[in-house]
């Protein structure tokens, strides 16, 4: 059995004194492809935050919403994925005159998400779906072994979303994805964890589930 990449034991979280997560026991092993699912407000984004806090140095993060610097180019937004690995002088130089090697590497990553032609565009001029793909490209460029993503394909159609999820899986050892799309979760992950009212209510292999088994967790709470 592969070693744990992330382990949470009886974890909890609260905002303004209101419990959001309670009694979370979750072990994610290296090489797993895990989908976090559940209706809006179930606690998925909060759990993403707890997971990230366990090992930020080994995680590439796609936050909910693109979280881009709208005034900067697509190149610069993707390049930010590795700012901590190069000198301040190099980073400042790249802000004005990008190094050819960095430009070429960012262009290759953007091609993986279908945005090579947008490398010079201002991030704020892109559509919502394009901005989401830039955010994914930044995480791919970051290159850490664990990719943690909060609704990374919510602004894409199913075909585009499937292509992007496949790219994530191609180069990252471990994936943890908060997803709403049941079909994409079943097709692109091997384990599904469902949250409801701040607790894990289902944790099962994707091969043992189908859309009918997951649909009740997306119906309005009684």
PDB file of C-alpha atoms in Angstrom:
ATOM      1  CA  UNK A   1       0.000   0.000   0.000  1.00  0.00           C
ATOM      2  CA  UNK A   2       1.305   3.442  -0.907  1.00  0.00           C
ATOM      3  CA  UNK A   3       2.196   5.824   1.934  1.00  0.00           C
ATOM      4  CA  UNK A   4      -0.198   8.617   2.920  1.00  0.00           C
ATOM      5  CA  UNK A   5       0.273  11.877   1.042  1.00  0.00           C
ATOM      6  CA  UNK A   6      -2.168  13.711   3.348  1.00  0.00           C
ATOM      7  CA  UNK A   7      -3.756  12.614   6.624  1.00  0.00           C
ATOM      8  CA  UNK A   8      -6.434  14.387   8.641  1.00  0.00           C
ATOM      9  CA  UNK A   9      -7.654  12.969  11.945  1.00  0.00           C
ATOM     10  CA  UNK A  10     -10.780  14.288  13.683  1.00  0.00           C
ATOM     11  CA  UNK A  11     -10.252  17.627  11.923  1.00  0.00           C
ATOM     12  CA  UNK A  12     -12.698  20.477  12.339  1.00  0.00           C
ATOM     13  CA  UNK A  13     -13.148  24.054  11.191  1.00  0.00           C
ATOM     14  CA  UNK A  14     -15.433  26.926  12.125  1.00  0.00           C
ATOM     15  CA  UNK A  15     -16.149  30.453  10.900  1.00  0.00           C
ATOM     16  CA  UNK A  16     -17.278  33.094  13.394  1.00  0.00           C
ATOM     17  CA  UNK A  17     -17.959  30.345  15.896  1.00  0.00           C
ATOM     18  CA  UNK A  18     -20.153  28.387  13.473  1.00  0.00           C
ATOM     19  CA  UNK A  19     -18.948  24.812  12.809  1.00  0.00           C
ATOM     20  CA  UNK A  20     -18.266  24.136   9.128  1.00  0.00           C
ATOM     21  CA  UNK A  21     -16.437  20.798   9.351  1.00  0.00           C
ATOM     22  CA  UNK A  22     -16.610  18.280  12.171  1.00  0.00           C
ATOM     23  CA  UNK A  23     -14.902  14.949  12.832  1.00  0.00           C
ATOM     24  CA  UNK A  24     -13.106  14.724   9.498  1.00  0.00           C
ATOM     25  CA  UNK A  25     -10.941  11.606   9.189  1.00  0.00           C
ATOM     26  CA  UNK A  26      -9.364  11.479   5.747  1.00  0.00           C
ATOM     27  CA  UNK A  27      -6.228   9.773   4.475  1.00  0.00           C
ATOM     28  CA  UNK A  28      -5.163  10.424   0.891  1.00  0.00           C
ATOM     29  CA  UNK A  29      -2.481   8.111  -0.448  1.00  0.00           C
ATOM     30  CA  UNK A  30       0.117   8.960  -3.060  1.00  0.00           C
ATOM     31  CA  UNK A  31      -1.199   8.212  -6.515  1.00  0.00           C
ATOM     32  CA  UNK A  32      -4.888   8.543  -5.663  1.00  0.00           C
ATOM     33  CA  UNK A  33      -7.342  10.498  -7.791  1.00  0.00           C
ATOM     34  CA  UNK A  34      -9.942  11.727  -5.310  1.00  0.00           C
ATOM     35  CA  UNK A  35     -13.103  13.757  -5.898  1.00  0.00           C
ATOM     36  CA  UNK A  36     -14.633  15.806  -3.095  1.00  0.00           C
ATOM     37  CA  UNK A  37     -18.354  16.137  -3.730  1.00  0.00           C
ATOM     38  CA  UNK A  38     -21.522  17.450  -2.115  1.00  0.00           C
ATOM     39  CA  UNK A  39     -24.003  20.270  -2.485  1.00  0.00           C
ATOM     40  CA  UNK A  40     -22.963  23.920  -2.138  1.00  0.00           C
ATOM     41  CA  UNK A  41     -22.205  24.777   1.478  1.00  0.00           C
ATOM     42  CA  UNK A  42     -21.293  21.211   2.437  1.00  0.00           C
ATOM     43  CA  UNK A  43     -17.747  22.253   3.358  1.00  0.00           C
ATOM     44  CA  UNK A  44     -15.713  21.258   0.295  1.00  0.00           C
ATOM     45  CA  UNK A  45     -13.776  24.520   0.006  1.00  0.00           C
ATOM     46  CA  UNK A  46     -13.024  24.510   3.719  1.00  0.00           C
ATOM     47  CA  UNK A  47     -11.730  20.952   3.468  1.00  0.00           C
ATOM     48  CA  UNK A  48      -9.563  21.996   0.500  1.00  0.00           C
ATOM     49  CA  UNK A  49      -8.047  24.629   2.787  1.00  0.00           C
ATOM     50  CA  UNK A  50      -7.350  22.100   5.549  1.00  0.00           C
ATOM     51  CA  UNK A  51      -5.697  19.726   3.086  1.00  0.00           C
ATOM     52  CA  UNK A  52      -3.528  22.505   1.660  1.00  0.00           C
ATOM     53  CA  UNK A  53      -2.382  23.497   5.136  1.00  0.00           C
ATOM     54  CA  UNK A  54      -1.032  19.984   5.724  1.00  0.00           C
ATOM     55  CA  UNK A  55       1.687  20.198   3.076  1.00  0.00           C
ATOM     56  CA  UNK A  56       1.746  23.499   1.152  1.00  0.00           C
ATOM     57  CA  UNK A  57       5.302  22.840  -0.016  1.00  0.00           C
ATOM     58  CA  UNK A  58       4.157  19.707  -1.914  1.00  0.00           C
ATOM     59  CA  UNK A  59       0.874  21.041  -3.299  1.00  0.00           C
ATOM     60  CA  UNK A  60      -0.020  22.948  -6.456  1.00  0.00           C
ATOM     61  CA  UNK A  61      -3.328  24.708  -5.806  1.00  0.00           C
ATOM     62  CA  UNK A  62      -6.124  25.743  -8.156  1.00  0.00           C
ATOM     63  CA  UNK A  63      -8.302  27.954  -5.931  1.00  0.00           C
ATOM     64  CA  UNK A  64     -12.015  28.469  -6.396  1.00  0.00           C
ATOM     65  CA  UNK A  65     -12.336  31.299  -8.868  1.00  0.00           C
ATOM     66  CA  UNK A  66      -9.380  31.964 -11.134  1.00  0.00           C
ATOM     67  CA  UNK A  67      -7.545  34.240  -8.625  1.00  0.00           C
ATOM     68  CA  UNK A  68      -5.571  35.931 -11.391  1.00  0.00           C
ATOM     69  CA  UNK A  69      -3.920  39.354 -11.528  1.00  0.00           C
ATOM     70  CA  UNK A  70      -6.174  40.810 -14.176  1.00  0.00           C
ATOM     71  CA  UNK A  71      -3.808  43.611 -15.233  1.00  0.00           C
ATOM     72  CA  UNK A  72      -0.951  41.207 -16.007  1.00  0.00           C
ATOM     73  CA  UNK A  73      -0.516  38.999 -19.033  1.00  0.00           C
ATOM     74  CA  UNK A  74      -1.396  35.338 -19.157  1.00  0.00           C
ATOM     75  CA  UNK A  75       2.338  34.582 -19.253  1.00  0.00           C
ATOM     76  CA  UNK A  76       2.953  36.418 -16.002  1.00  0.00           C
ATOM     77  CA  UNK A  77      -0.017  34.818 -14.256  1.00  0.00           C
ATOM     78  CA  UNK A  78       1.209  31.337 -15.123  1.00  0.00           C
ATOM     79  CA  UNK A  79       4.828  32.204 -14.307  1.00  0.00           C
ATOM     80  CA  UNK A  80       3.724  33.129 -10.780  1.00  0.00           C
ATOM     81  CA  UNK A  81       3.378  29.424 -10.121  1.00  0.00           C
ATOM     82  CA  UNK A  82       7.150  29.237  -9.563  1.00  0.00           C
ATOM     83  CA  UNK A  83       8.058  32.662  -8.194  1.00  0.00           C
ATOM     84  CA  UNK A  84       9.499  31.117  -5.043  1.00  0.00           C
ATOM     85  CA  UNK A  85      12.021  29.037  -7.016  1.00  0.00           C
ATOM     86  CA  UNK A  86      13.875  31.828  -8.767  1.00  0.00           C
ATOM     87  CA  UNK A  87      15.707  34.924  -7.607  1.00  0.00           C
ATOM     88  CA  UNK A  88      14.011  38.266  -7.076  1.00  0.00           C
ATOM     89  CA  UNK A  89      16.229  39.777  -9.779  1.00  0.00           C
ATOM     90  CA  UNK A  90      15.193  37.117 -12.284  1.00  0.00           C
ATOM     91  CA  UNK A  91      11.510  37.600 -11.421  1.00  0.00           C
ATOM     92  CA  UNK A  92      11.721  41.370 -11.789  1.00  0.00           C
ATOM     93  CA  UNK A  93      13.495  41.006 -15.129  1.00  0.00           C
ATOM     94  CA  UNK A  94      10.788  38.628 -16.325  1.00  0.00           C
ATOM     95  CA  UNK A  95       8.144  41.196 -15.418  1.00  0.00           C
ATOM     96  CA  UNK A  96       9.563  43.501 -18.093  1.00  0.00           C
ATOM     97  CA  UNK A  97      11.395  41.187 -20.496  1.00  0.00           C
ATOM     98  CA  UNK A  98      10.615  37.488 -20.074  1.00  0.00           C
ATOM     99  CA  UNK A  99      13.491  35.072 -20.505  1.00  0.00           C
ATOM    100  CA  UNK A 100      13.128  32.966 -23.646  1.00  0.00           C
ATOM    101  CA  UNK A 101      13.374  29.684 -21.725  1.00  0.00           C
ATOM    102  CA  UNK A 102      10.630  30.730 -19.277  1.00  0.00           C
ATOM    103  CA  UNK A 103       8.444  31.978 -22.117  1.00  0.00           C
ATOM    104  CA  UNK A 104       8.799  28.694 -23.996  1.00  0.00           C
ATOM    105  CA  UNK A 105       8.011  26.588 -20.926  1.00  0.00           C
ATOM    106  CA  UNK A 106       4.920  28.624 -20.042  1.00  0.00           C
ATOM    107  CA  UNK A 107       3.787  28.407 -23.674  1.00  0.00           C
ATOM    108  CA  UNK A 108       4.046  24.612 -23.548  1.00  0.00           C
ATOM    109  CA  UNK A 109       1.925  24.488 -20.401  1.00  0.00           C
ATOM    110  CA  UNK A 110      -0.679  26.812 -21.906  1.00  0.00           C
ATOM    111  CA  UNK A 111      -0.848  24.568 -24.973  1.00  0.00           C
ATOM    112  CA  UNK A 112      -1.861  21.712 -22.684  1.00  0.00           C
ATOM    113  CA  UNK A 113      -5.023  23.608 -21.729  1.00  0.00           C
ATOM    114  CA  UNK A 114      -5.670  24.998 -25.215  1.00  0.00           C
ATOM    115  CA  UNK A 115      -4.514  28.560 -24.563  1.00  0.00           C
ATOM    116  CA  UNK A 116      -1.117  28.883 -26.242  1.00  0.00           C
ATOM    117  CA  UNK A 117      -2.394  31.728 -28.424  1.00  0.00           C
ATOM    118  CA  UNK A 118      -3.426  33.768 -25.356  1.00  0.00           C
ATOM    119  CA  UNK A 119       0.017  34.025 -23.765  1.00  0.00           C
ATOM    120  CA  UNK A 120       0.306  37.782 -24.407  1.00  0.00           C
ATOM    121  CA  UNK A 121      -3.304  38.659 -23.532  1.00  0.00           C
ATOM    122  CA  UNK A 122      -4.234  40.462 -20.351  1.00  0.00           C
ATOM    123  CA  UNK A 123      -5.811  38.002 -17.944  1.00  0.00           C
ATOM    124  CA  UNK A 124      -8.722  40.353 -17.299  1.00  0.00           C
ATOM    125  CA  UNK A 125      -9.650  40.368 -20.992  1.00  0.00           C
ATOM    126  CA  UNK A 126     -10.314  36.627 -21.068  1.00  0.00           C
ATOM    127  CA  UNK A 127     -13.635  34.861 -20.658  1.00  0.00           C
ATOM    128  CA  UNK A 128     -14.429  33.099 -17.394  1.00  0.00           C
ATOM    129  CA  UNK A 129     -13.621  29.706 -18.859  1.00  0.00           C
ATOM    130  CA  UNK A 130     -10.306  30.937 -20.254  1.00  0.00           C
ATOM    131  CA  UNK A 131      -9.362  32.466 -16.910  1.00  0.00           C
ATOM    132  CA  UNK A 132     -10.110  29.155 -15.232  1.00  0.00           C
ATOM    133  CA  UNK A 133      -7.791  27.368 -17.655  1.00  0.00           C
ATOM    134  CA  UNK A 134      -5.047  29.917 -16.935  1.00  0.00           C
ATOM    135  CA  UNK A 135      -5.417  29.132 -13.230  1.00  0.00           C
ATOM    136  CA  UNK A 136      -5.079  25.429 -14.008  1.00  0.00           C
ATOM    137  CA  UNK A 137      -2.027  26.140 -16.179  1.00  0.00           C
ATOM    138  CA  UNK A 138      -0.409  27.999 -13.273  1.00  0.00           C
ATOM    139  CA  UNK A 139      -0.827  24.916 -11.081  1.00  0.00           C
ATOM    140  CA  UNK A 140       0.506  22.630 -13.828  1.00  0.00           C
ATOM    141  CA  UNK A 141       3.517  24.936 -14.205  1.00  0.00           C
ATOM    142  CA  UNK A 142       4.033  24.830 -10.435  1.00  0.00           C
ATOM    143  CA  UNK A 143       4.603  21.109 -10.826  1.00  0.00           C
ATOM    144  CA  UNK A 144       4.324  19.875  -7.239  1.00  0.00           C
ATOM    145  CA  UNK A 145       3.385  16.184  -6.860  1.00  0.00           C
ATOM    146  CA  UNK A 146      -0.035  16.863  -5.324  1.00  0.00           C
ATOM    147  CA  UNK A 147      -2.545  18.892  -7.321  1.00  0.00           C
ATOM    148  CA  UNK A 148      -5.382  20.275  -5.198  1.00  0.00           C
ATOM    149  CA  UNK A 149      -8.181  22.014  -7.069  1.00  0.00           C
ATOM    150  CA  UNK A 150     -11.438  23.640  -6.008  1.00  0.00           C
ATOM    151  CA  UNK A 151     -13.957  23.380  -8.869  1.00  0.00           C
ATOM    152  CA  UNK A 152     -11.229  23.692 -11.532  1.00  0.00           C
ATOM    153  CA  UNK A 153     -13.519  23.074 -14.537  1.00  0.00           C
ATOM    154  CA  UNK A 154     -16.824  24.567 -13.387  1.00  0.00           C
ATOM    155  CA  UNK A 155     -16.769  27.237 -16.128  1.00  0.00           C
ATOM    156  CA  UNK A 156     -16.010  24.751 -18.926  1.00  0.00           C
ATOM    157  CA  UNK A 157     -18.272  22.493 -20.919  1.00  0.00           C
ATOM    158  CA  UNK A 158     -17.993  18.783 -20.204  1.00  0.00           C
ATOM    159  CA  UNK A 159     -15.674  18.031 -23.137  1.00  0.00           C
ATOM    160  CA  UNK A 160     -13.284  20.843 -22.205  1.00  0.00           C
ATOM    161  CA  UNK A 161     -13.473  19.862 -18.554  1.00  0.00           C
ATOM    162  CA  UNK A 162     -12.623  16.261 -19.351  1.00  0.00           C
ATOM    163  CA  UNK A 163      -9.597  17.339 -21.390  1.00  0.00           C
ATOM    164  CA  UNK A 164      -8.314  19.582 -18.604  1.00  0.00           C
ATOM    165  CA  UNK A 165      -8.792  16.898 -15.939  1.00  0.00           C
ATOM    166  CA  UNK A 166      -6.895  14.437 -18.119  1.00  0.00           C
ATOM    167  CA  UNK A 167      -3.989  16.885 -18.349  1.00  0.00           C
ATOM    168  CA  UNK A 168      -3.942  17.260 -14.572  1.00  0.00           C
ATOM    169  CA  UNK A 169      -3.753  13.493 -14.143  1.00  0.00           C
ATOM    170  CA  UNK A 170      -1.043  13.111 -16.772  1.00  0.00           C
ATOM    171  CA  UNK A 171       1.687  14.895 -14.818  1.00  0.00           C
ATOM    172  CA  UNK A 172       0.639  14.957 -11.164  1.00  0.00           C
ATOM    173  CA  UNK A 173       1.085  11.980  -8.908  1.00  0.00           C
ATOM    174  CA  UNK A 174      -1.900  12.734  -6.669  1.00  0.00           C
ATOM    175  CA  UNK A 175      -5.117  14.636  -7.444  1.00  0.00           C
ATOM    176  CA  UNK A 176      -7.706  15.998  -5.020  1.00  0.00           C
ATOM    177  CA  UNK A 177     -10.527  17.737  -6.870  1.00  0.00           C
ATOM    178  CA  UNK A 178     -13.661  19.417  -5.538  1.00  0.00           C
ATOM    179  CA  UNK A 179     -16.210  18.756  -8.290  1.00  0.00           C
ATOM    180  CA  UNK A 180     -19.912  19.267  -8.885  1.00  0.00           C
ATOM    181  CA  UNK A 181     -20.131  17.335 -12.144  1.00  0.00           C
ATOM    182  CA  UNK A 182     -20.990  13.746 -11.246  1.00  0.00           C
ATOM    183  CA  UNK A 183     -20.133  12.350 -14.692  1.00  0.00           C
ATOM    184  CA  UNK A 184     -16.669  13.943 -14.680  1.00  0.00           C
ATOM    185  CA  UNK A 185     -15.997  12.735 -11.142  1.00  0.00           C
ATOM    186  CA  UNK A 186     -16.921   9.152 -11.996  1.00  0.00           C
ATOM    187  CA  UNK A 187     -14.852   9.196 -15.191  1.00  0.00           C
ATOM    188  CA  UNK A 188     -11.706  10.914 -13.934  1.00  0.00           C
ATOM    189  CA  UNK A 189     -11.205   9.866 -10.309  1.00  0.00           C
ATOM    190  CA  UNK A 190     -10.820   6.541  -8.550  1.00  0.00           C
ATOM    191  CA  UNK A 191     -12.265   7.542  -5.160  1.00  0.00           C
ATOM    192  CA  UNK A 192     -15.184   9.745  -4.216  1.00  0.00           C
ATOM    193  CA  UNK A 193     -15.663  11.435  -0.841  1.00  0.00           C
ATOM    194  CA  UNK A 194     -19.002  13.157  -0.257  1.00  0.00           C
ATOM    195  CA  UNK A 195     -19.546  15.852   2.358  1.00  0.00           C
ATOM    196  CA  UNK A 196     -22.905  16.791   3.814  1.00  0.00           C
ATOM    197  CA  UNK A 197     -23.452  19.338   6.575  1.00  0.00           C
ATOM    198  CA  UNK A 198     -19.756  19.389   7.405  1.00  0.00           C
ATOM    199  CA  UNK A 199     -19.241  15.632   7.728  1.00  0.00           C
ATOM    200  CA  UNK A 200     -18.041  12.859   5.440  1.00  0.00           C
ATOM    201  CA  UNK A 201     -21.100  10.781   4.612  1.00  0.00           C
ATOM    202  CA  UNK A 202     -19.669   8.644   1.794  1.00  0.00           C
ATOM    203  CA  UNK A 203     -16.143   7.451   0.985  1.00  0.00           C
ATOM    204  CA  UNK A 204     -16.024   4.800  -1.714  1.00  0.00           C
ATOM    205  CA  UNK A 205     -14.193   3.717  -4.880  1.00  0.00           C
ATOM    206  CA  UNK A 206     -15.595   5.433  -7.956  1.00  0.00           C
ATOM    207  CA  UNK A 207     -15.980   2.044  -9.665  1.00  0.00           C
ATOM    208  CA  UNK A 208     -18.553   1.067  -7.027  1.00  0.00           C
ATOM    209  CA  UNK A 209     -20.727   4.148  -7.603  1.00  0.00           C
ATOM    210  CA  UNK A 210     -22.928   5.563 -10.310  1.00  0.00           C
ATOM    211  CA  UNK A 211     -24.850   8.763 -10.924  1.00  0.00           C
ATOM    212  CA  UNK A 212     -27.922   7.442  -9.135  1.00  0.00           C
ATOM    213  CA  UNK A 213     -25.913   6.755  -5.986  1.00  0.00           C
ATOM    214  CA  UNK A 214     -24.546  10.311  -5.907  1.00  0.00           C
ATOM    215  CA  UNK A 215     -27.617  12.252  -7.039  1.00  0.00           C
ATOM    216  CA  UNK A 216     -29.309  12.327  -3.581  1.00  0.00           C
ATOM    217  CA  UNK A 217     -26.419  14.365  -2.199  1.00  0.00           C
ATOM    218  CA  UNK A 218     -27.233  17.149  -4.650  1.00  0.00           C
ATOM    219  CA  UNK A 219     -30.919  17.354  -3.880  1.00  0.00           C
ATOM    220  CA  UNK A 220     -31.976  20.234  -1.602  1.00  0.00           C
ATOM    221  CA  UNK A 221     -31.488  19.475   2.064  1.00  0.00           C
ATOM    222  CA  UNK A 222     -34.717  18.548   3.825  1.00  0.00           C
TER     223      UNK A 222
END
